[in-house]
Every structure is written in structure tokens, then in C-alpha cells.
Amino acid sequence: MKTVSSTLRCDILVLGGGSAGAAAAWSASAPGISVVLAEKTGRLGGTATNGLVSTLCGCYSSLGERRKISGGARDALAAELKILGGLDEGVNRETHRSDICDPELLACALDRMVLRTGTDLHLSTLVTGASFDGERLHSVETVNTESGSRTVILPKIAVDAAGKALLAPFAPSGAVLSPEGGKLQAGTLVFRMDGVDGETARTVTKDRIASLMTEARSKGDITQERGNGVLTVLPCGTAAIVNANWVKADSAVPGDVTRGLTGGREKVLENARFFRKYVPGFEKAVLSCIAPALGIREASRTLCDYTLTEEDIMEGRIFSDSVCVGSWPMEYHDWEQNRLVYRWSGKDYTIPFRSLLPRGMSNVLAAGRNISVTSGAYASSRVMGQSLATGHAAGTAARLAIRSGSLPRELDRDLLRKSLLDEGAVLE
């Protein structure tokens, strides 16, 4: 079979179709501007859809009346989800407020959100290389994993929203941030159960699940290390997404994800038996889906002009070039000490545009989990509310740069912030 190669030119290339990438494509698109979105899997949403994440965390403040702090792209996505009947909006939970969605309908909503803009969407498209002319990204090489066809994409500006530092390793002057101390957060293999009594299940707290796990462990019904879990009843009211295991896997280590997936599925079988036997509302529930992708909580990031720190979050720092607001706690899943740690700052914080401007790459922006943050700050900024918001900011910045014939770093920050506000973003 002969492999077909082609060349594709565009104004803006977005790499990664997760929350950040979809938001970037949505905000980058405008009449006369060509946008290409390349996603390695068969659907948009990244970990949210392929990893069955049902909670849009980080869209609301953790303080006071828990105001909404993620607008713009988040609101556009929420509108699509409402049409599909896949959203419970602004649900107050034990320690926070969040949007709850059905991951399957989320994938459909993201399709609609992105395709309505005229974005040229390329699914099942894997990046295999990139070339630079000094600090300027020249081309990105891709392969379609279904057809085997290869495409060289020539963008004027790119947004790296791949969930990890994808382009930086190819750049002569690019730099990658790795987890401090070499320690990664634990991953999770999430699963879905149907036939749930949603009204009863909604009353089960995390503390109750932990207590029941302790009981089950004493009786030999649980063997795995994690001693806590969380369930989320979906908008339909008869199904729940369950997050109740920890999987040790580094996506940068060959074989780790494979071992994580196979071992994780065994843990899910044990989890499902436990929920049916011990957890109220699950007596007649059945295991209906195991996430096809492992929920990786931490990976590499791109080093940018400013690296957001845990001190910035704890102090609630407000930056003059802020492009979004964050408030989610620093949520750390520690697989070595079998503990889940929450650090609440007591203040909302902001993320500066400088954390989206990669060093050594003049026509590239970072977004989502790939922005420049320390491991401590990453434990807060990695969630969907901030991924949607930084993706929105990166896409708008790319669009403004194309319109003005400038590089992202040269943009007037006041103009960028005004544009984001006009598009519904929340900046402070």
C-alpha cells in the first residue's frame, strides 16, 4: 500500500483536541482565518471524554457564593451540552461547585462547538515531528492512524494544547518543565455504572465511601491500595461515573501506560463489585463502560516566559496580563503515601498571558495542561475550567496576531484582554 503525502497550509494550527484545544479552535476562528485542529484520538475532549471525566472542575470560585469564573468557551460548550440534555449546571457539592456532564454527550457537544466555526478538524491524527527555522515553527509532520496518510502542515502560528509539551522537544531553543523531584501524581482508570438509583447515590459522600472501603478491606473484598473514591451521578439520573482507583503510570515511559490500562481494568472490576455490594444506590447497577484512556494527572509542560507557582496560587496573585481566573484547590493524588491532599488557598488567583508564551518558540502558544506551571500549581491549574479558559486565551491571541501580522509575544496585552472580555471571558 502506497502512503499518500500532502502539504497543508493554514493560519493557525491547534495541536490537541481536549478542552483547551477545542476552546482554542473556537476562539481562533474568524472570517478569512484558516484554522486546523489535529487530535490524535477519534474524538474531541481529551481526558474528559476518553477518560470519562464527568465533572467540569474549576469553573466556579471556591469562595463565598462560588461565582462563575470561567466564561467564553466554557459558556459556548455549556450551551451545546444543554441542547443535548447532558449538563447539570452549577451543582453545589461537599467542598465546591461544578458543572456535571455526560462524557458521551460532551464529545458530541465539542464536535458541534468546533465544527460550527469552520475549523478544519483532523481526528486520528498523530504528530510525528516538527521543524523550526531558529525559533520559528516552520512545519509539523502528522500521520493519520486510520489511513496511514502523511501530511505536512505549514502554520503561521500554532497552539500546543496536547496535554503535554509536544512541540518544545523539537525546538532548538525550546525547554520542557518536568515534575519536580521526578514525582508524578497517580493516574486513575475511571468507569461508568448504569442502573443506578441516582437519588440515593447522590447522598453518598466521599467520607462514606472511604468508611465503606475500610469495612470492605477488613473483609477481604478490596485488595488495592486506594482507600477513597468519588462518584458522580450523571444528568440522566440512572448512571454514575466512578473514580476509585490509583494507577502508577508515567506517559513518558514506554510500557507504563499499557501496564496502567491492563492493571487498571482489574482494579475497576474490583471497584465495581465493591460498589454493588456496599454503596447505597448501586445495588442493581452494572458496569457499563471502562474508560478507554487512562486518566493521566501529570505530564511535561512547556517552559514559558513566566512559570506560575504554588505561592502565586496561595497568595491569590492578580497579574496585570491575566487571561483567566483559577480557584480549584491544589489537588494532589499521592500514590506513594496512598493519600489525596487538598490545599485550599482561600483566594482566587489569575494566570498571566506570559505563562502561555513558550521560550524559544516565537510563533507558538501553550494552552491547557501545557502552560508553564510548577508541579504544585499544576495540581490546581490542570482542571477543565482553566483548560477551557487558557485555550480560549491562546486562540484569541493567535487570531489577533494573524490579523495584525505580528507574533503572539508582540501583542498589545490590553487589546488581548479587551477582546477576551468582549468574548465573555472572566479575567479577575
Coordinates of C-alpha atoms in Angstrom, one line a residue:
M1 CA 0.0 0.0 0.0
K2 CA 1.4 3.3 -1.0
T3 CA 1.4 6.1 1.6
V4 CA -0.1 9.3 0.4
S5 CA 1.7 12.5 1.5
S6 CA 0.3 16.0 1.2
T7 CA 1.0 19.6 2.3
L8 CA -1.5 21.7 4.2
R9 CA -1.1 25.5 4.8
C10 CA -3.1 27.3 7.4
D11 CA -3.0 30.4 9.5
I12 CA -3.4 28.7 12.9
L13 CA -2.7 25.1 13.8
V14 CA -4.1 23.8 17.1
L15 CA -2.5 20.6 18.4
G16 CA -4.7 18.5 20.7
G17 CA -8.5 18.4 20.8
G18 CA -9.1 18.3 24.5
S19 CA -10.8 21.1 26.4
A20 CA -8.0 23.6 25.7
G21 CA -7.6 22.7 22.1
A22 CA -11.3 22.8 21.3
A23 CA -11.6 26.2 23.0
A24 CA -8.5 27.5 21.1
A25 CA -10.0 26.4 17.8
W26 CA -13.3 28.0 18.7
S27 CA -11.8 31.4 19.6
A28 CA -9.2 31.4 16.9
S29 CA -11.7 31.0 14.1
A30 CA -12.9 34.1 12.2
P31 CA -13.8 35.0 8.6
G32 CA -10.7 34.9 6.5
I33 CA -8.6 32.9 9.0
S34 CA -7.9 29.3 8.4
V35 CA -7.8 27.1 11.5
V36 CA -6.7 23.4 11.6
L37 CA -7.2 21.2 14.7
A38 CA -5.3 18.0 14.9
E39 CA -6.3 15.4 17.5
K40 CA -4.6 12.0 18.0
T41 CA -7.8 10.1 19.1
G42 CA -11.1 9.6 17.3
R43 CA -13.0 12.3 19.2
L44 CA -12.6 15.6 20.9
G45 CA -12.5 16.1 24.6
G46 CA -9.2 14.5 25.6
T47 CA -9.2 13.1 29.1
A48 CA -12.7 14.4 29.7
T49 CA -14.3 12.2 27.0
N50 CA -11.7 9.4 26.5
G51 CA -11.1 9.2 30.3
L52 CA -14.8 9.6 31.3
V53 CA -14.3 12.7 33.4
S54 CA -17.9 13.9 34.2
T55 CA -17.1 17.0 36.2
L56 CA -16.1 20.3 34.7
C57 CA -13.9 21.4 37.7
G58 CA -12.6 24.9 38.1
C59 CA -15.5 26.8 36.5
Y60 CA -16.6 28.3 39.8
S61 CA -14.8 30.1 42.7
S62 CA -14.2 28.2 45.8
L63 CA -15.1 31.3 47.9
G64 CA -18.3 32.8 49.2
E65 CA -21.2 32.4 46.8
R66 CA -18.9 30.4 44.5
R67 CA -19.3 32.8 41.5
K68 CA -18.7 31.5 37.9
I69 CA -15.1 32.3 36.9
S70 CA -14.8 30.5 33.6
G71 CA -16.8 32.1 30.7
G72 CA -16.4 32.5 27.0
A73 CA -15.5 29.0 25.7
R74 CA -17.0 27.4 28.8
D75 CA -20.3 29.1 28.1
A76 CA -20.3 28.1 24.5
L77 CA -19.7 24.5 25.5
A78 CA -22.4 24.6 28.2
A79 CA -24.9 25.9 25.6
E80 CA -24.3 22.9 23.4
L81 CA -24.5 20.5 26.3
K82 CA -27.8 22.0 27.4
I83 CA -29.3 21.4 24.0
L84 CA -28.3 17.7 24.2
G85 CA -29.6 17.3 27.8
G86 CA -26.1 16.5 29.0
L87 CA -25.4 19.1 31.7
D88 CA -26.3 19.7 35.3
E89 CA -25.0 23.3 35.8
G90 CA -23.5 24.8 38.9
V91 CA -24.1 21.8 41.2
N92 CA -23.0 22.5 44.8
R93 CA -21.1 19.6 46.2
E94 CA -19.4 19.0 49.5
T95 CA -16.4 21.4 49.1
H96 CA -17.0 23.0 45.7
R97 CA -19.4 23.9 42.9
S98 CA -19.1 22.4 39.5
D99 CA -20.8 21.5 36.2
I100 CA -21.6 17.8 35.7
C101 CA -21.8 16.4 32.2
D102 CA -22.2 13.1 30.4
P103 CA -18.8 12.4 28.7
E104 CA -20.5 10.9 25.7
L105 CA -22.7 13.9 25.1
L106 CA -19.6 16.1 25.8
A107 CA -17.9 14.6 22.8
C108 CA -20.9 15.5 20.6
A109 CA -21.1 19.0 22.1
L110 CA -17.5 19.6 21.3
D111 CA -18.0 18.4 17.8
R112 CA -20.7 21.0 17.3
M113 CA -18.8 23.8 19.0
V114 CA -15.7 23.3 16.9
L115 CA -17.3 22.4 13.5
R116 CA -19.7 25.4 13.6
T117 CA -16.7 27.7 13.4
G118 CA -15.5 26.2 10.2
T119 CA -12.4 24.7 11.7
D120 CA -10.7 22.0 9.6
L121 CA -10.8 19.1 12.0
H122 CA -8.4 16.2 11.7
L123 CA -9.1 13.3 14.0
S124 CA -6.9 10.2 14.4
T125 CA -4.0 12.4 13.5
L126 CA -0.7 11.9 15.3
V127 CA 2.2 14.4 15.3
T128 CA 5.4 12.6 14.3
G129 CA 7.8 15.6 14.0
A130 CA 8.2 19.3 13.7
S131 CA 10.8 21.6 12.1
F132 CA 12.0 25.0 13.2
D133 CA 13.8 27.9 11.5
G134 CA 15.6 29.2 14.5
E135 CA 12.8 30.0 17.0
R136 CA 10.1 30.0 14.3
L137 CA 8.0 26.8 13.9
H138 CA 8.1 26.0 10.2
S139 CA 6.2 22.7 9.8
V140 CA 4.5 19.9 11.7
E141 CA 4.5 16.4 10.4
T142 CA 1.5 14.2 11.0
V143 CA 0.1 10.8 10.2
N144 CA -3.5 9.6 10.1
T145 CA -3.6 6.4 12.1
E146 CA -6.5 5.1 10.1
S147 CA -5.4 5.6 6.5
G148 CA -1.6 5.9 7.1
S149 CA -1.5 9.1 5.0
R150 CA 1.0 11.7 6.0
T151 CA 0.5 15.4 6.0
V152 CA 3.0 18.2 6.5
I153 CA 1.2 21.2 8.0
L154 CA 2.7 24.7 7.5
P155 CA 1.1 27.1 10.0
K156 CA 1.8 30.7 10.6
I157 CA 1.0 30.3 14.3
A158 CA 0.5 27.1 16.4
V159 CA -1.2 26.4 19.7
D160 CA 0.2 23.5 21.6
A161 CA -2.7 22.1 23.6
A162 CA -1.7 18.5 23.5
G163 CA -1.8 17.9 27.3
K164 CA 1.9 17.8 27.5
A165 CA 4.9 19.6 25.9
L166 CA 4.6 18.3 22.3
L167 CA 6.5 20.9 20.2
A168 CA 9.1 22.1 22.7
P169 CA 11.3 18.9 22.4
F170 CA 11.6 19.6 18.6
A171 CA 12.6 23.3 19.0
P172 CA 16.3 24.0 19.2
S173 CA 15.7 26.6 21.9
G174 CA 12.6 25.2 23.4
A175 CA 12.5 23.9 27.0
V176 CA 10.4 21.4 28.9
L177 CA 9.3 21.5 32.5
S178 CA 9.3 18.2 34.3
P179 CA 7.7 17.3 37.6
E180 CA 9.9 18.5 40.5
G181 CA 11.8 15.6 42.2
G182 CA 10.7 13.3 39.5
K183 CA 7.4 12.5 41.3
L184 CA 4.2 12.3 39.3
Q185 CA 0.6 12.3 40.5
A186 CA -1.2 9.0 40.4
G187 CA -3.4 8.3 37.4
T188 CA -6.9 6.8 37.5
L189 CA -8.9 4.5 35.3
V190 CA -12.5 5.8 35.6
F191 CA -15.6 3.7 34.9
R192 CA -19.3 4.1 34.4
M193 CA -22.1 2.1 36.0
D194 CA -25.7 2.1 34.8
G195 CA -28.9 1.1 36.6
V196 CA -28.0 3.4 39.5
D197 CA -30.6 4.8 41.9
G198 CA -29.4 8.3 41.4
E199 CA -31.4 9.9 44.2
T200 CA -29.9 7.6 46.7
A201 CA -26.4 7.6 45.2
R202 CA -26.3 11.4 45.4
T203 CA -26.4 11.3 49.2
V204 CA -23.3 9.2 49.5
T205 CA -20.3 11.3 50.5
K206 CA -16.6 10.8 49.9
D207 CA -16.2 10.1 53.7
R208 CA -18.9 7.5 53.5
I209 CA -17.2 5.7 50.6
A210 CA -13.9 5.8 52.5
S211 CA -15.6 4.2 55.5
L212 CA -17.2 1.5 53.4
M213 CA -13.8 0.8 51.7
T214 CA -12.3 0.3 55.1
E215 CA -15.0 -2.1 56.0
A216 CA -14.6 -4.0 52.7
R217 CA -10.9 -4.2 53.1
S218 CA -11.2 -5.7 56.5
K219 CA -13.4 -8.4 55.0
G220 CA -11.1 -9.1 52.1
D221 CA -13.4 -7.6 49.5
I222 CA -10.8 -4.9 48.5
T223 CA -7.2 -5.5 47.9
Q224 CA -6.0 -2.4 46.1
E225 CA -4.2 0.5 47.8
R226 CA -6.5 3.4 47.4
G227 CA -8.7 4.0 50.4
N228 CA -11.1 6.6 49.0
G229 CA -13.2 7.4 45.9
V230 CA -15.8 9.7 44.5
L231 CA -19.0 9.1 42.5
T232 CA -20.8 11.5 40.2
V233 CA -24.4 10.8 39.2
L234 CA -24.9 11.9 35.5
P235 CA -27.7 14.2 34.4
C236 CA -29.8 11.3 33.2
G237 CA -30.1 10.2 36.9
T238 CA -29.6 6.5 36.3
A239 CA -25.9 6.3 35.7
A240 CA -22.8 7.3 37.6
I241 CA -19.1 7.9 36.8
V242 CA -16.8 6.4 39.5
N243 CA -13.3 7.5 40.3
A244 CA -12.0 5.0 42.9
N245 CA -8.5 3.7 42.0
W246 CA -5.0 4.8 41.5
V247 CA -2.7 3.7 38.7
K248 CA 1.0 4.3 38.7
A249 CA 1.9 5.3 35.1
D250 CA 4.3 7.8 33.5
S251 CA 3.1 8.5 30.0
A252 CA 6.8 9.3 29.0
V253 CA 8.0 5.7 30.0
P254 CA 7.5 3.0 27.3
G255 CA 5.1 0.4 28.5
D256 CA 3.9 2.3 31.6
V257 CA 0.5 3.3 30.1
T258 CA -0.1 -0.3 28.8
R259 CA 0.6 -1.7 32.2
G260 CA -1.6 1.0 33.7
L261 CA -4.5 0.2 31.5
T262 CA -4.4 -3.6 31.9
G263 CA -3.8 -3.4 35.6
G264 CA -6.3 -0.6 36.0
R265 CA -9.1 -2.7 34.4
E266 CA -8.5 -5.4 37.0
K267 CA -8.9 -2.7 39.7
V268 CA -12.1 -1.5 38.0
L269 CA -13.6 -5.0 38.2
E270 CA -12.9 -5.0 42.0
N271 CA -14.2 -1.4 42.3
A272 CA -17.5 -2.3 40.6
R273 CA -18.0 -5.4 42.8
F274 CA -17.4 -3.2 45.8
F275 CA -19.9 -0.5 44.7
R276 CA -22.6 -3.1 44.1
K277 CA -22.1 -4.8 47.4
Y278 CA -21.5 -1.8 49.7
V279 CA -22.6 1.5 48.3
P280 CA -26.2 2.7 48.6
G281 CA -27.9 3.2 45.2
F282 CA -25.7 0.7 43.4
E283 CA -27.4 -2.5 44.4
K284 CA -28.7 -3.2 40.9
A285 CA -26.1 -1.3 39.0
V286 CA -24.0 -2.8 36.2
L287 CA -20.5 -2.0 35.0
S288 CA -21.3 -0.5 31.5
C289 CA -18.0 1.2 30.4
I290 CA -14.4 1.3 31.4
A291 CA -12.6 4.4 30.1
P292 CA -10.6 3.6 27.0
A293 CA -7.9 6.1 28.1
L294 CA -6.0 6.2 31.4
G295 CA -6.6 9.4 33.4
I296 CA -3.1 10.8 33.5
R297 CA -2.9 13.6 36.0
E298 CA 0.5 14.9 35.3
A299 CA 2.9 15.2 32.4
S300 CA 5.6 17.5 31.0
R301 CA 4.9 21.2 30.4
T302 CA 6.4 23.9 28.1
L303 CA 8.7 26.4 29.8
C304 CA 7.2 29.9 29.1
D305 CA 8.1 33.5 29.9
Y306 CA 6.6 33.1 33.4
T307 CA 6.1 30.0 35.4
L308 CA 3.1 30.1 37.8
T309 CA 3.9 28.8 41.3
E310 CA 2.1 27.4 44.2
E311 CA 2.9 30.7 46.0
D312 CA 1.1 32.6 43.3
I313 CA -2.0 30.5 44.0
M314 CA -1.8 30.6 47.8
E315 CA -1.4 34.3 47.7
G316 CA -4.2 34.8 45.2
R317 CA -1.9 36.8 42.9
I318 CA -3.6 39.1 40.4
F319 CA -1.4 39.7 37.3
S320 CA -1.7 42.7 35.1
D321 CA -1.7 40.5 32.0
S322 CA -4.1 37.9 33.4
V323 CA -6.1 35.9 30.8
C324 CA -8.2 33.8 33.2
V325 CA -9.1 33.1 36.9
G326 CA -8.5 30.0 38.9
S327 CA -9.8 28.8 42.2
W328 CA -9.6 25.0 42.3
P329 CA -7.5 23.7 45.2
M330 CA -4.1 22.2 44.7
E331 CA -5.4 18.6 44.5
Y332 CA -2.6 16.1 44.8
H333 CA -3.1 12.3 44.3
D334 CA 0.0 10.8 46.1
W335 CA 0.4 7.1 45.1
E336 CA 3.5 6.6 47.2
Q337 CA 1.8 7.5 50.5
N338 CA -1.7 6.5 49.5
R339 CA -3.3 9.8 50.2
L340 CA -5.3 12.6 48.5
V341 CA -4.2 16.0 49.6
Y342 CA -6.2 19.2 49.0
R343 CA -4.6 22.6 49.6
W344 CA -7.1 25.5 49.5
S345 CA -5.8 29.0 49.1
G346 CA -8.8 30.9 50.4
K347 CA -8.3 33.2 47.4
D348 CA -9.0 33.3 43.7
Y349 CA -5.9 33.6 41.5
T350 CA -5.1 34.6 37.9
I351 CA -3.0 33.1 35.2
P352 CA -0.8 35.5 33.2
F353 CA -0.5 35.6 29.4
R354 CA 3.2 35.1 29.9
S355 CA 2.6 31.6 31.1
L356 CA 1.2 30.8 27.6
L357 CA 4.3 32.2 25.7
P358 CA 6.9 29.5 25.2
R359 CA 10.6 30.3 25.4
G360 CA 12.5 29.6 22.3
M361 CA 9.3 29.3 20.1
S362 CA 8.3 32.7 18.6
N363 CA 5.1 31.6 16.8
V364 CA 3.8 29.1 19.3
L365 CA 1.4 29.4 22.2
A366 CA 0.8 27.0 25.0
A367 CA -2.6 26.1 26.5
G368 CA -4.4 23.8 28.9
R369 CA -2.2 21.4 30.8
N370 CA 0.8 22.6 28.8
I371 CA 1.1 26.1 30.2
S372 CA 4.1 26.9 32.4
V373 CA 3.4 25.9 36.0
T374 CA 5.2 24.2 38.8
S375 CA 4.0 20.8 40.0
G376 CA 2.2 22.4 42.9
A377 CA 0.5 25.0 40.7
Y378 CA -0.3 22.3 38.1
A379 CA -2.3 20.4 40.8
S380 CA -4.8 23.3 40.5
S381 CA -4.5 24.7 37.0
R382 CA -4.8 21.3 35.2
V383 CA -8.6 21.1 35.5
M384 CA -11.2 21.8 32.8
G385 CA -12.3 25.3 33.8
Q386 CA -8.8 26.6 33.4
S387 CA -8.0 24.5 30.4
L388 CA -11.0 25.9 28.6
A389 CA -10.0 29.4 29.6
T390 CA -6.3 29.2 28.6
G391 CA -7.3 27.6 25.4
H392 CA -9.7 30.4 24.7
A393 CA -7.0 33.0 25.5
A394 CA -4.4 31.2 23.3
G395 CA -6.9 31.0 20.4
T396 CA -7.8 34.7 20.7
A397 CA -4.2 35.7 20.9
A398 CA -3.4 33.7 17.8
R399 CA -6.3 35.3 15.9
L400 CA -5.2 38.8 16.9
A401 CA -1.6 38.1 15.9
I402 CA -2.7 36.9 12.4
R403 CA -4.9 39.9 12.0
S404 CA -2.1 42.3 12.9
G405 CA 0.7 40.4 11.2
S406 CA 2.6 40.1 14.4
L407 CA 3.9 37.4 16.7
P408 CA 2.0 36.5 19.9
R409 CA 4.7 37.9 22.1
E410 CA 4.3 41.3 20.4
L411 CA 0.6 41.6 21.1
D412 CA -0.8 44.6 23.0
R413 CA -1.9 43.0 26.3
D414 CA -4.7 45.5 26.8
L415 CA -6.1 44.7 23.4
L416 CA -5.9 41.0 24.2
R417 CA -7.7 41.4 27.5
K418 CA -10.4 43.6 26.0
S419 CA -11.0 41.0 23.3
L420 CA -11.3 38.2 25.8
L421 CA -13.7 40.3 27.9
D422 CA -15.8 41.0 24.8
E423 CA -15.9 37.2 24.2
G424 CA -17.2 36.5 27.7
A425 CA -14.0 35.6 29.5
V426 CA -13.6 36.3 33.2
L427 CA -10.2 37.9 33.9
E428 CA -10.3 38.8 37.6

